[in-house]
Coordinates of C-alpha atoms in Angstrom, one line a residue:
M1 CA 96.0 -60.5 -165.9
T2 CA 99.4 -61.8 -164.6
F3 CA 99.9 -62.4 -160.8
H4 CA 103.4 -62.7 -159.4
L5 CA 102.9 -64.9 -156.3
H6 CA 104.9 -67.2 -154.0
K7 CA 104.5 -70.9 -154.3
F8 CA 104.2 -71.8 -150.7
P9 CA 101.0 -69.8 -149.8
L10 CA 99.3 -71.3 -152.8
L11 CA 100.5 -74.9 -152.1
S12 CA 99.3 -74.7 -148.5
K13 CA 95.7 -74.0 -149.5
S14 CA 94.9 -75.5 -152.9
I15 CA 95.2 -79.1 -154.1
L16 CA 94.9 -78.1 -157.7
L17 CA 97.6 -75.5 -157.5
E18 CA 99.9 -77.9 -155.8
K19 CA 99.4 -80.4 -158.6
L20 CA 100.0 -77.8 -161.3
I21 CA 103.1 -76.5 -159.7
S22 CA 104.6 -80.0 -159.2
E23 CA 104.1 -80.8 -162.9
Q24 CA 106.3 -77.9 -163.9
S25 CA 109.9 -78.6 -164.9
K26 CA 112.4 -78.3 -162.1
E27 CA 114.9 -76.8 -164.6
D28 CA 112.8 -73.7 -165.2
E29 CA 113.6 -70.8 -163.1
G30 CA 110.0 -69.7 -162.9
C31 CA 106.7 -71.5 -162.8
H32 CA 104.0 -70.3 -165.1
I33 CA 100.4 -71.5 -164.5
K34 CA 97.4 -70.6 -166.7
L35 CA 93.9 -70.6 -165.1
S36 CA 91.7 -69.6 -168.0
D37 CA 88.6 -71.4 -166.9
I38 CA 88.4 -70.4 -163.2
P39 CA 84.9 -69.4 -162.2
G40 CA 84.5 -65.7 -161.9
G41 CA 87.8 -65.0 -163.7
L42 CA 90.0 -62.1 -162.4
K43 CA 87.6 -61.1 -159.6
S44 CA 87.5 -64.5 -158.1
F45 CA 91.2 -65.3 -158.3
E46 CA 92.2 -62.0 -156.7
L47 CA 90.0 -62.7 -153.7
V48 CA 91.4 -66.3 -153.4
A49 CA 95.1 -65.0 -153.6
K50 CA 94.4 -62.6 -150.8
F51 CA 92.9 -65.5 -148.7
C52 CA 96.0 -67.6 -149.4
Y53 CA 98.3 -64.8 -148.2
G54 CA 96.3 -64.6 -145.0
V55 CA 94.5 -61.3 -145.7
K56 CA 91.2 -61.2 -143.9
L57 CA 88.3 -61.1 -146.4
E58 CA 85.0 -59.3 -145.9
M59 CA 82.5 -61.7 -147.3
T60 CA 79.3 -60.2 -148.6
S61 CA 76.3 -61.4 -150.6
S62 CA 78.0 -60.0 -153.7
N63 CA 81.2 -62.0 -153.5
V64 CA 80.5 -65.1 -151.5
V65 CA 79.3 -67.1 -154.5
Y66 CA 82.4 -66.1 -156.4
L67 CA 84.6 -67.3 -153.6
R68 CA 82.6 -70.5 -153.1
C69 CA 82.8 -71.5 -156.8
A70 CA 86.5 -70.6 -157.1
A71 CA 87.3 -72.5 -153.9
E72 CA 85.6 -75.6 -155.3
Y73 CA 87.5 -75.3 -158.6
L74 CA 90.9 -74.9 -156.8
Q75 CA 90.0 -77.8 -154.4
M76 CA 90.5 -75.7 -151.2
T77 CA 89.2 -78.4 -148.9
E78 CA 89.8 -79.2 -145.2
E79 CA 92.3 -81.9 -146.2
V80 CA 94.8 -79.3 -147.1
A81 CA 94.2 -76.8 -144.3
E82 CA 91.8 -76.5 -141.5
G83 CA 89.3 -73.7 -141.9
N84 CA 89.9 -73.6 -145.6
L85 CA 87.9 -71.4 -148.0
I86 CA 85.2 -74.0 -148.9
S87 CA 84.1 -74.4 -145.3
Q88 CA 84.2 -70.7 -144.5
T89 CA 82.1 -69.8 -147.6
E90 CA 79.6 -72.6 -146.9
T91 CA 79.2 -71.4 -143.3
F92 CA 78.6 -67.8 -144.4
I93 CA 76.0 -68.9 -147.0
N94 CA 74.0 -71.1 -144.6
K95 CA 74.1 -68.8 -141.6
V96 CA 74.0 -65.3 -143.2
I97 CA 72.9 -65.4 -146.8
L98 CA 70.0 -67.8 -146.6
R99 CA 68.5 -66.1 -143.5
S100 CA 68.1 -62.8 -145.2
W101 CA 65.7 -61.9 -148.1
K102 CA 67.9 -59.2 -149.5
D103 CA 71.2 -61.3 -149.3
S104 CA 69.5 -64.3 -150.8
L105 CA 68.2 -62.2 -153.8
T106 CA 71.7 -60.6 -154.3
A107 CA 73.5 -64.0 -154.1
L108 CA 71.0 -65.5 -156.6
Q109 CA 71.6 -62.7 -159.1
T110 CA 75.4 -63.4 -159.0
C111 CA 74.8 -67.0 -159.8
D112 CA 74.1 -66.0 -163.5
D113 CA 77.8 -65.3 -164.0
L114 CA 79.0 -68.5 -162.4
L115 CA 77.2 -71.3 -164.3
P116 CA 77.4 -74.2 -164.2
Y117 CA 79.3 -74.2 -160.9
A118 CA 76.6 -72.4 -159.0
E119 CA 74.1 -75.0 -160.2
D120 CA 76.4 -78.0 -159.4
L121 CA 76.9 -76.6 -155.8
S122 CA 73.1 -76.0 -155.5
I123 CA 73.7 -72.4 -154.5
A124 CA 71.0 -71.1 -156.9
K125 CA 68.5 -73.8 -155.7
R126 CA 69.1 -73.0 -152.1
C127 CA 68.6 -69.2 -152.7
I128 CA 65.4 -69.9 -154.7
D129 CA 64.0 -72.1 -151.9
S130 CA 64.9 -69.4 -149.3
L131 CA 63.1 -66.7 -151.3
A132 CA 60.0 -68.9 -151.8
V133 CA 59.8 -69.5 -148.0
K134 CA 60.2 -65.9 -147.1
A135 CA 57.8 -64.5 -149.8
F136 CA 54.8 -65.2 -147.6
K137 CA 56.2 -64.1 -144.3
D138 CA 56.3 -60.7 -142.7
P139 CA 59.6 -59.1 -144.0
N140 CA 60.2 -57.8 -140.5
L141 CA 60.8 -61.3 -139.2
F142 CA 64.0 -61.8 -141.3
S143 CA 65.5 -58.3 -141.6
W144 CA 67.4 -56.0 -139.3
P145 CA 66.5 -53.9 -137.5
M146 CA 63.3 -55.5 -136.3
T147 CA 60.4 -53.2 -137.2
E148 CA 57.6 -52.8 -134.6
Q149 CA 54.7 -50.5 -134.0
G150 CA 54.2 -48.0 -131.3
S151 CA 57.3 -46.9 -129.4
M152 CA 59.6 -48.4 -132.0
Q153 CA 58.8 -45.6 -134.5
S154 CA 60.0 -42.0 -134.3
P155 CA 57.5 -39.1 -134.8
G156 CA 58.9 -38.9 -138.4
G157 CA 58.1 -42.5 -139.1
S158 CA 61.6 -43.9 -139.1
V159 CA 62.6 -47.1 -137.3
L160 CA 64.1 -46.9 -133.8
W161 CA 66.7 -49.4 -132.7
N162 CA 67.4 -49.2 -128.9
G163 CA 65.9 -45.7 -129.0
I164 CA 68.2 -44.5 -131.8
S165 CA 66.8 -43.6 -135.2
T166 CA 68.2 -45.7 -138.0
G167 CA 66.7 -43.6 -140.8
A168 CA 65.0 -46.7 -142.2
R169 CA 61.3 -46.5 -143.0
T170 CA 58.7 -49.2 -142.0
R171 CA 58.0 -51.6 -144.8
S172 CA 54.5 -52.3 -146.1
R173 CA 53.1 -55.6 -144.9
S174 CA 50.9 -56.2 -148.0
S175 CA 51.2 -59.5 -149.7
D176 CA 52.8 -58.0 -152.8
W177 CA 55.8 -56.4 -151.2
W178 CA 58.2 -58.9 -152.9
Y179 CA 57.0 -58.3 -156.5
D180 CA 59.4 -55.6 -157.4
D181 CA 62.4 -57.4 -155.8
V182 CA 62.0 -60.6 -157.8
S183 CA 61.4 -58.6 -161.0
T184 CA 65.2 -57.9 -161.0
L185 CA 65.9 -61.6 -161.8
N186 CA 66.5 -62.8 -165.3
L187 CA 63.7 -64.7 -167.0
S188 CA 65.2 -68.2 -166.6
T189 CA 65.8 -67.7 -162.8
Y190 CA 62.4 -66.0 -162.4
K191 CA 60.7 -69.0 -164.0
R192 CA 62.3 -71.3 -161.6
L193 CA 61.1 -69.2 -158.7
I194 CA 57.6 -69.2 -160.0
S195 CA 57.7 -73.0 -160.4
V196 CA 58.8 -73.5 -156.8
L197 CA 56.0 -71.2 -155.6
E198 CA 53.5 -73.2 -157.5
S199 CA 54.8 -76.4 -156.1
R200 CA 54.4 -75.1 -152.6
G201 CA 50.7 -74.4 -153.2
V202 CA 50.8 -70.6 -153.5
E203 CA 47.5 -69.0 -154.4
V204 CA 47.1 -68.4 -158.2
E205 CA 46.2 -64.8 -157.5
T206 CA 49.6 -64.2 -155.9
I207 CA 51.5 -65.8 -158.8
A208 CA 49.4 -63.8 -161.4
G209 CA 50.2 -60.6 -159.5
S210 CA 54.0 -61.3 -159.6
L211 CA 53.8 -62.1 -163.3
T212 CA 52.0 -58.9 -164.0
S213 CA 54.6 -56.9 -162.2
Y214 CA 57.4 -58.6 -164.0
A215 CA 55.8 -58.1 -167.4
K216 CA 55.2 -54.4 -166.8
R217 CA 58.8 -53.9 -165.9
Y218 CA 60.3 -55.2 -169.2
I219 CA 57.5 -55.0 -171.8
H220 CA 56.8 -51.5 -173.2
G221 CA 53.2 -50.3 -173.3
L222 CA 51.8 -52.4 -170.6
N223 CA 51.9 -49.6 -168.0
N224 CA 51.1 -46.0 -168.7
R225 CA 53.4 -45.0 -165.9
L226 CA 56.3 -46.8 -167.7
N227 CA 57.6 -49.0 -165.0
T228 CA 60.8 -49.4 -167.0
A229 CA 62.3 -46.2 -165.5
H230 CA 64.3 -48.4 -163.0
V231 CA 65.9 -50.4 -165.9
P232 CA 69.0 -48.8 -167.5
L233 CA 68.5 -47.9 -171.2
A234 CA 71.3 -50.3 -172.2
L235 CA 69.6 -53.2 -170.5
M236 CA 66.2 -52.6 -172.1
P237 CA 65.2 -55.7 -174.0
S238 CA 64.8 -55.7 -177.7
E239 CA 61.6 -56.3 -179.6
E240 CA 62.4 -60.0 -180.1
E241 CA 63.3 -60.4 -176.4
Q242 CA 60.0 -58.6 -175.5
R243 CA 58.0 -60.9 -177.8
N244 CA 59.6 -64.0 -176.2
L245 CA 59.0 -62.6 -172.7
L246 CA 55.3 -61.9 -173.6
E247 CA 54.8 -65.5 -174.9
E248 CA 56.5 -66.9 -171.8
I249 CA 54.3 -64.7 -169.5
D250 CA 51.2 -66.1 -171.3
R251 CA 52.4 -69.7 -170.7
L252 CA 53.1 -69.0 -167.0
L253 CA 49.8 -67.2 -166.2
P254 CA 47.2 -69.4 -164.5
F255 CA 44.3 -70.1 -166.9
Q256 CA 41.5 -69.2 -164.5
K257 CA 38.9 -66.5 -164.5
G258 CA 39.5 -63.5 -162.3
V259 CA 43.1 -64.1 -161.3
T260 CA 44.3 -61.4 -163.7
S261 CA 42.7 -58.1 -164.4
T262 CA 41.0 -57.8 -167.7
K263 CA 42.7 -54.4 -168.4
F264 CA 46.1 -56.1 -168.1
L265 CA 45.1 -59.0 -170.4
C266 CA 43.8 -56.5 -173.0
N267 CA 47.0 -54.5 -172.8
L268 CA 49.0 -57.7 -173.2
L269 CA 47.0 -58.7 -176.3
R270 CA 47.4 -55.3 -177.8
T271 CA 51.1 -55.4 -177.3
G272 CA 51.3 -58.9 -178.6
L273 CA 49.6 -57.7 -181.8
I274 CA 52.2 -55.0 -182.1
L275 CA 55.1 -57.3 -181.5
K276 CA 53.6 -60.0 -183.8
A277 CA 53.4 -62.7 -181.2
S278 CA 52.6 -66.2 -182.2
H279 CA 49.2 -67.3 -183.2
S280 CA 48.8 -69.6 -180.2
C281 CA 49.8 -66.8 -177.8
V282 CA 47.2 -64.4 -179.4
S283 CA 44.5 -67.1 -179.3
N284 CA 45.2 -67.9 -175.7
L285 CA 45.0 -64.2 -174.7
E286 CA 41.7 -63.8 -176.6
R287 CA 40.3 -66.8 -174.7
R288 CA 41.4 -65.4 -171.4
I289 CA 39.7 -62.1 -172.1
G290 CA 36.6 -63.9 -173.3
M291 CA 36.3 -65.7 -169.9
Q292 CA 35.9 -62.4 -168.1
L293 CA 34.6 -60.0 -170.9
D294 CA 31.9 -58.7 -168.5
E295 CA 34.7 -57.0 -166.5
A296 CA 36.1 -55.1 -169.5
T297 CA 35.6 -51.5 -170.4
L298 CA 35.2 -49.8 -173.7
E299 CA 38.8 -48.6 -173.7
D300 CA 40.0 -52.1 -173.2
L301 CA 38.3 -53.4 -176.4
L302 CA 39.8 -50.7 -178.7
M303 CA 42.4 -52.9 -180.5
P304 CA 44.0 -50.9 -183.3
T305 CA 44.6 -52.7 -186.6
F306 CA 48.3 -52.9 -187.2
T307 CA 48.3 -53.2 -191.0
Y308 CA 49.1 -51.0 -193.9
S309 CA 46.1 -51.9 -196.0
M310 CA 42.8 -50.0 -196.0
E311 CA 41.3 -51.9 -193.1
A312 CA 39.1 -50.6 -190.4
L313 CA 40.7 -48.5 -187.7
Y314 CA 40.0 -51.1 -185.0
D315 CA 40.3 -54.9 -185.1
I316 CA 36.6 -56.0 -185.3
D317 CA 37.5 -59.7 -186.0
C318 CA 39.5 -59.9 -182.7
I319 CA 36.6 -58.6 -180.7
Q320 CA 34.2 -60.9 -182.4
R321 CA 36.4 -63.9 -181.5
I322 CA 36.6 -62.7 -177.9
L323 CA 32.8 -62.4 -177.8
E324 CA 32.4 -65.9 -179.2
H325 CA 34.6 -67.3 -176.4
F326 CA 32.5 -65.5 -173.8
L327 CA 29.2 -66.8 -175.3
A328 CA 30.5 -70.4 -175.4
M329 CA 31.7 -70.2 -171.7
D330 CA 28.4 -68.5 -170.6
L331 CA 26.3 -71.2 -172.3
A332 CA 28.4 -74.0 -170.8
T333 CA 28.2 -72.4 -167.3
S334 CA 24.4 -71.6 -167.3
G335 CA 23.3 -74.9 -168.9
A336 CA 20.1 -73.3 -170.1
S337 CA 18.8 -73.0 -173.6
P338 CA 18.7 -69.3 -174.8
G339 CA 15.3 -69.9 -176.3
L340 CA 13.8 -70.6 -172.9
V341 CA 14.6 -67.1 -171.5
D342 CA 11.5 -64.9 -171.0
E343 CA 11.2 -61.3 -170.0
E344 CA 10.7 -61.9 -166.3
Q345 CA 13.8 -64.1 -166.1
L346 CA 15.7 -61.5 -168.1
I347 CA 14.9 -58.9 -165.5
G348 CA 15.3 -60.9 -162.3
S349 CA 18.0 -63.5 -163.0
L350 CA 21.4 -62.8 -161.7
S351 CA 22.9 -65.4 -164.0
L352 CA 22.0 -63.2 -167.0
T353 CA 23.7 -60.1 -165.5
P354 CA 27.1 -60.8 -167.2
I355 CA 25.7 -61.3 -170.7
I356 CA 23.5 -58.2 -170.4
T357 CA 26.6 -56.3 -169.4
V358 CA 28.5 -57.6 -172.3
A359 CA 25.7 -56.8 -174.7
K360 CA 25.8 -53.1 -173.5
L361 CA 29.6 -53.1 -173.9
I362 CA 29.4 -54.5 -177.5
D363 CA 26.8 -51.8 -178.4
M364 CA 29.1 -49.1 -177.0
F365 CA 32.0 -50.6 -179.0
L366 CA 29.8 -50.5 -182.2
A367 CA 28.9 -46.9 -181.6
E368 CA 32.6 -46.1 -181.1
V369 CA 33.8 -47.7 -184.3
A370 CA 30.8 -46.8 -186.4
P371 CA 32.2 -43.4 -187.6
D372 CA 35.1 -45.2 -189.3
I373 CA 34.6 -44.8 -193.1
N374 CA 36.6 -47.9 -193.8
L375 CA 34.4 -50.1 -191.6
K376 CA 32.5 -52.6 -193.8
L377 CA 28.8 -53.1 -193.3
S378 CA 29.2 -56.8 -193.1
K379 CA 31.6 -56.7 -190.1
L380 CA 29.4 -54.3 -188.2
Q381 CA 26.3 -56.4 -188.9
S382 CA 28.1 -59.6 -188.0
L383 CA 29.3 -58.3 -184.6
A384 CA 25.9 -56.8 -183.8
A385 CA 24.1 -60.0 -184.6
A386 CA 26.5 -62.2 -182.6
V387 CA 24.9 -60.9 -179.4
P388 CA 21.8 -63.0 -178.5
E389 CA 18.5 -61.3 -178.6
Y390 CA 17.7 -62.1 -175.0
A391 CA 20.9 -60.3 -173.9
R392 CA 19.4 -56.9 -174.9
P393 CA 16.4 -55.8 -172.8
L394 CA 16.4 -52.6 -174.9
D395 CA 17.9 -51.9 -178.3
D396 CA 18.6 -48.3 -177.7
G397 CA 22.4 -48.8 -177.8
L398 CA 22.2 -50.8 -181.0
Y399 CA 19.9 -48.1 -182.5
R400 CA 22.5 -45.4 -181.6
A401 CA 25.3 -47.4 -183.3
I402 CA 23.2 -47.9 -186.4
D403 CA 22.3 -44.2 -186.6
I404 CA 26.0 -43.2 -186.2
Y405 CA 27.0 -45.6 -189.0
L406 CA 24.3 -44.3 -191.3
K407 CA 25.3 -40.7 -190.7
A408 CA 29.0 -41.5 -191.4
H409 CA 28.2 -43.6 -194.5
P410 CA 25.5 -41.6 -196.4
W411 CA 26.4 -43.3 -199.7
I412 CA 25.1 -46.8 -198.9
S413 CA 22.0 -48.0 -200.8
E414 CA 18.5 -48.2 -199.5
S415 CA 18.6 -52.0 -199.4
E416 CA 21.8 -51.9 -197.3
R417 CA 20.1 -49.5 -194.9
E418 CA 17.2 -51.9 -194.5
Q419 CA 19.6 -54.8 -194.1
L420 CA 21.4 -53.0 -191.4
C421 CA 18.2 -51.9 -189.6
G422 CA 17.0 -55.5 -189.7
I423 CA 19.3 -56.5 -186.8
M424 CA 17.3 -54.0 -184.6
D425 CA 14.0 -54.9 -182.9
C426 CA 11.7 -51.9 -183.0
Q427 CA 9.6 -53.3 -180.2
K428 CA 12.6 -53.1 -177.8
L429 CA 13.1 -49.3 -178.3
S430 CA 12.4 -47.0 -175.4
L431 CA 10.0 -44.0 -175.8
E432 CA 12.9 -41.6 -176.3
A433 CA 14.5 -43.8 -179.0
C434 CA 11.1 -44.2 -180.7
T435 CA 10.6 -40.4 -180.7
H436 CA 14.0 -39.9 -182.3
A437 CA 13.6 -42.7 -184.8
A438 CA 10.2 -41.4 -186.0
Q439 CA 11.9 -38.2 -187.0
N440 CA 15.1 -39.7 -188.3
E441 CA 15.3 -39.2 -192.1
R442 CA 18.3 -41.5 -192.4
L443 CA 16.2 -44.6 -191.5
P444 CA 14.2 -46.4 -194.3
L445 CA 10.5 -45.7 -194.4
R446 CA 9.6 -49.3 -193.5
V447 CA 11.5 -48.9 -190.2
I448 CA 9.8 -45.5 -189.4
V449 CA 6.3 -47.1 -190.0
Q450 CA 7.2 -50.0 -187.7
V451 CA 8.4 -47.7 -185.0
L452 CA 5.2 -45.6 -185.2
F453 CA 3.1 -48.8 -185.1
F454 CA 4.8 -50.3 -182.1
E455 CA 4.8 -47.0 -180.3
Q456 CA 1.1 -46.6 -180.7
L457 CA 0.6 -50.3 -179.7
Q458 CA 2.7 -49.8 -176.6
L459 CA 0.7 -46.7 -175.5
R460 CA -2.6 -48.6 -176.0
T461 CA -1.4 -51.4 -173.8
S462 CA -0.3 -49.0 -171.1
I463 CA -3.6 -47.1 -171.2
A464 CA -5.5 -50.4 -171.1
G465 CA -3.5 -51.3 -168.0
C466 CA -4.6 -48.0 -166.5
F467 CA -8.2 -49.0 -167.1
L468 CA -7.7 -52.3 -165.3
V469 CA -6.1 -50.5 -162.3
S470 CA -9.1 -48.1 -162.1
D471 CA -11.6 -50.9 -162.1
N472 CA -9.6 -52.6 -159.4
L473 CA -9.7 -49.5 -157.3
D474 CA -13.4 -49.2 -157.7
G475 CA -13.8 -52.9 -156.5
S476 CA -15.7 -53.9 -159.7
R477 CA -13.3 -56.7 -160.5
P478 CA -10.5 -58.6 -158.7
L479 CA -6.9 -57.7 -159.1
R480 CA -4.7 -59.3 -161.7
S481 CA -3.0 -61.3 -159.1
G482 CA -6.4 -62.9 -158.2
L483 CA -6.4 -61.6 -154.6
V484 CA -8.9 -59.4 -152.9
A485 CA -7.4 -55.9 -152.4
P486 CA -8.9 -54.8 -149.0
N487 CA -7.6 -57.9 -147.1
E488 CA -4.1 -58.1 -148.5
G489 CA -1.2 -55.6 -147.9
G490 CA 0.5 -56.7 -151.1
G491 CA -2.6 -56.0 -153.1
W492 CA -2.9 -52.5 -151.6
T493 CA 0.7 -51.8 -152.4
T494 CA 0.2 -52.9 -156.0
S495 CA -2.9 -50.7 -156.3
V496 CA -1.1 -47.6 -155.0
R497 CA 1.8 -48.2 -157.5
D498 CA -0.6 -48.7 -160.4
N499 CA -2.5 -45.5 -159.3
Q500 CA 0.8 -43.6 -159.5
V501 CA 1.3 -45.0 -163.0
L502 CA -2.2 -43.8 -163.9
K503 CA -1.5 -40.3 -162.7
V504 CA 1.7 -40.2 -164.8
G505 CA -0.3 -41.3 -167.8
M506 CA -3.0 -38.7 -167.2
D507 CA -0.3 -36.0 -167.0
H508 CA 1.1 -37.1 -170.3
M509 CA -2.3 -37.1 -171.9
R510 CA -3.1 -33.6 -170.5
T511 CA 0.3 -32.3 -171.9
R512 CA -0.4 -33.8 -175.3
V513 CA -3.9 -32.3 -175.5
S514 CA -2.5 -28.9 -174.7
E515 CA 0.0 -29.3 -177.5
L516 CA -2.7 -30.3 -180.0
E517 CA -4.8 -27.4 -179.0
K518 CA -2.0 -25.0 -179.7
E519 CA -1.3 -26.6 -183.1
C520 CA -4.9 -26.3 -184.1
S521 CA -5.1 -22.7 -183.0
T522 CA -2.0 -21.8 -185.1
M523 CA -3.4 -23.6 -188.1
R524 CA -6.7 -21.7 -187.8
Q525 CA -5.0 -18.3 -187.6
E526 CA -2.9 -19.1 -190.6
I527 CA -5.9 -20.3 -192.7
E528 CA -7.9 -17.2 -191.7
R529 CA -5.1 -14.9 -192.7
L530 CA -4.9 -16.6 -196.1
G531 CA -8.7 -16.5 -196.5
Q532 CA -9.0 -12.8 -195.9
G533 CA -6.6 -12.0 -198.9
R534 CA -7.9 -14.6 -201.4
S535 CA -11.4 -15.7 -200.6
G536 CA -11.9 -17.1 -204.1
W537 CA -8.9 -19.4 -203.8
S538 CA -10.0 -20.4 -200.3
K539 CA -13.4 -21.6 -201.6
K540 CA -11.8 -23.4 -204.5
F541 CA -9.3 -25.3 -202.4
G542 CA -11.6 -25.8 -199.4
F543 CA -9.8 -23.6 -196.9
V544 CA -13.1 -22.3 -195.5
L545 CA -14.2 -25.8 -194.8
N546 CA -10.9 -26.7 -193.3
S547 CA -11.1 -23.7 -191.1
Q548 CA -14.5 -24.6 -189.8
M549 CA -13.3 -28.2 -189.2
C550 CA -10.3 -27.0 -187.4
S551 CA -12.5 -24.7 -185.2
A552 CA -14.7 -27.6 -184.5
K553 CA -11.8 -29.8 -183.6
E554 CA -10.3 -27.0 -181.4
D555 CA -13.7 -26.7 -179.6
S556 CA -13.7 -30.5 -179.2
V557 CA -10.1 -30.6 -178.0
S558 CA -10.8 -27.7 -175.5
G559 CA -13.7 -29.8 -174.2
R560 CA -11.4 -32.8 -173.8
H561 CA -8.8 -30.6 -172.0
R562 CA -11.5 -29.4 -169.5
S563 CA -12.8 -32.9 -169.0
S564 CA -9.2 -34.3 -168.4
S565 CA -9.1 -32.6 -165.0
E566 CA -12.2 -34.5 -163.7
K567 CA -12.0 -37.5 -161.5
T568 CA -11.0 -41.1 -162.4
G569 CA -14.6 -42.0 -163.4
G570 CA -14.0 -40.4 -166.9
I571 CA -11.0 -42.5 -167.8
H572 CA -12.8 -44.3 -170.7
G573 CA -13.5 -41.0 -172.4
K574 CA -9.9 -39.8 -172.1
F575 CA -8.7 -43.1 -173.7
L576 CA -10.9 -42.5 -176.8
K577 CA -9.8 -38.9 -177.1
H578 CA -6.1 -39.8 -176.6
K579 CA -6.5 -42.5 -179.2
R580 CA -7.8 -40.0 -181.8
N581 CA -4.9 -37.6 -181.0
L582 CA -2.4 -40.4 -181.6
S583 CA -4.2 -41.1 -185.0
I584 CA -3.8 -37.4 -185.9
D585 CA 0.0 -37.6 -185.1
V586 CA 0.4 -40.7 -187.3
L587 CA -1.6 -39.0 -190.1
K588 CA 0.6 -35.9 -189.9
I589 CA 3.8 -38.0 -190.3
L590 CA 2.3 -40.1 -193.1
E591 CA 1.2 -36.8 -194.8
K592 CA 4.8 -35.7 -194.7
H593 CA 5.9 -38.9 -196.5
R594 CA 2.7 -39.3 -198.6
S595 CA 4.4 -40.1 -201.9
Q596 CA 6.9 -42.5 -200.4
F597 CA 4.2 -44.2 -198.4
L598 CA 1.9 -44.6 -201.4
L599 CA 4.8 -46.2 -203.3
Y600 CA 5.5 -48.4 -200.3
S601 CA 1.8 -49.5 -200.2
L602 CA 1.8 -50.4 -203.9
C603 CA 4.9 -52.5 -203.3
L604 CA 3.2 -54.3 -200.5
N605 CA 0.1 -55.0 -202.6

């Protein structure tokens, strides 16, 4: 751009222009001066030329930095003229720009086009310091008009200034009100602001919140609402820029537990895997998630495998590394040996709550990934075995995952089924899980027998406990706690609770006896129907004898059913009858698998 200007207005304001004009040859009719390196280029020099001609300039936060840098370059000091451009711009910056949050932010953004002059004049530094100070104050204290409560608001909620509605709305006073504003800065300037905030002792939660907001603005996939709507499409960062930004966010995030949400960290890791972030970045994110894995959800752990090979649908290795980080941190924090954890401590200790929560989460994850046909048995078994035994009060979740895997992979061999079921403890299955496992044809026979055995053992223990409660109620022996029941309120409470357990057990026994009676009645009717048609065959195969035995058993069961409604004094008889009923159930199941069980017995011998 060429400007046709008079010499005298320029000479009277600028030392540099005076020097350049004097160096021109006096023989030339015109004086041609080139200013190719003036800060701000055409925009800055046009404003300076107007100032030299005496045109009154309207300084704003958008042009004051351009004017200040250009005035410094042209040496428009007080030595040449009083009230020159340098002094006017400095006064405007100090008294107007640095006192307003919005103006400081706008002026700081213009510094990106005026480097290194804006840095040499400390304009960027002063704006950053101004923002750092104002970030933790009420925005109403440094903005116009002053926002107050009560009479200063109109019925519509707008701000009133001397009784006149300004149309402005009251701003939120939450501590994160400035997050969106600083997210408009470029990465280098934003990093400097975060560094200043840290040096001033700002809380790590506040810094982490600002970093989260900045990352969601420029990195795709971190926010379902797509916070990038405010960013023009032409200014959207490329994949390489997003990868660099993600790695920088990881370096800036405070490495402390709980300062950043687990969901955001998991989304950051998932995006890092997509963008192929560096190994150190991925490792740091896995370690961060491992520190607070107990706060994660199932959706957070679903990390897709971004490869073209026939791998599993989800990244199992990544989840196992995260789990290992959590277990290492938990062991270092608790300082207790896992082998010393007993059942009572498992139920009552608050320190074990996180690891129990993580164990349930891992079991849910295993059940979610189990239907994947490409999931290898070794990976499923390795992740399930990584959870300590004391972290699972019940193995129902693990049993569910194993059952889903066996259903989705029917082609695996019997040895592999037994190997997979070996990570499950049959003694830690609930009654519902035992009932399902006893009828599950996908499980190996060895596991079914173990389930039946431990189920019967558990029922025997429960009934034996009922006997002890009955004796305590009759006063024939002291309570298990060693205290005398009539004199202690706690012993009475325990007795009442155990009595309730006894009633529940009796109801279960009564229901079971009724079921056995119905089954025997059905069998007798069927045998009699067959015996009427073929009496010879009945005698040959012993159907008549079986019918008589079944009738006798039915009469005996009916007697037991009548006696079960008597008082507590007949509990010993009910225990023996219930025990025989349990034996009948076991024999029925073993009869169903007679050939397999005989083969299994031979193998054991």
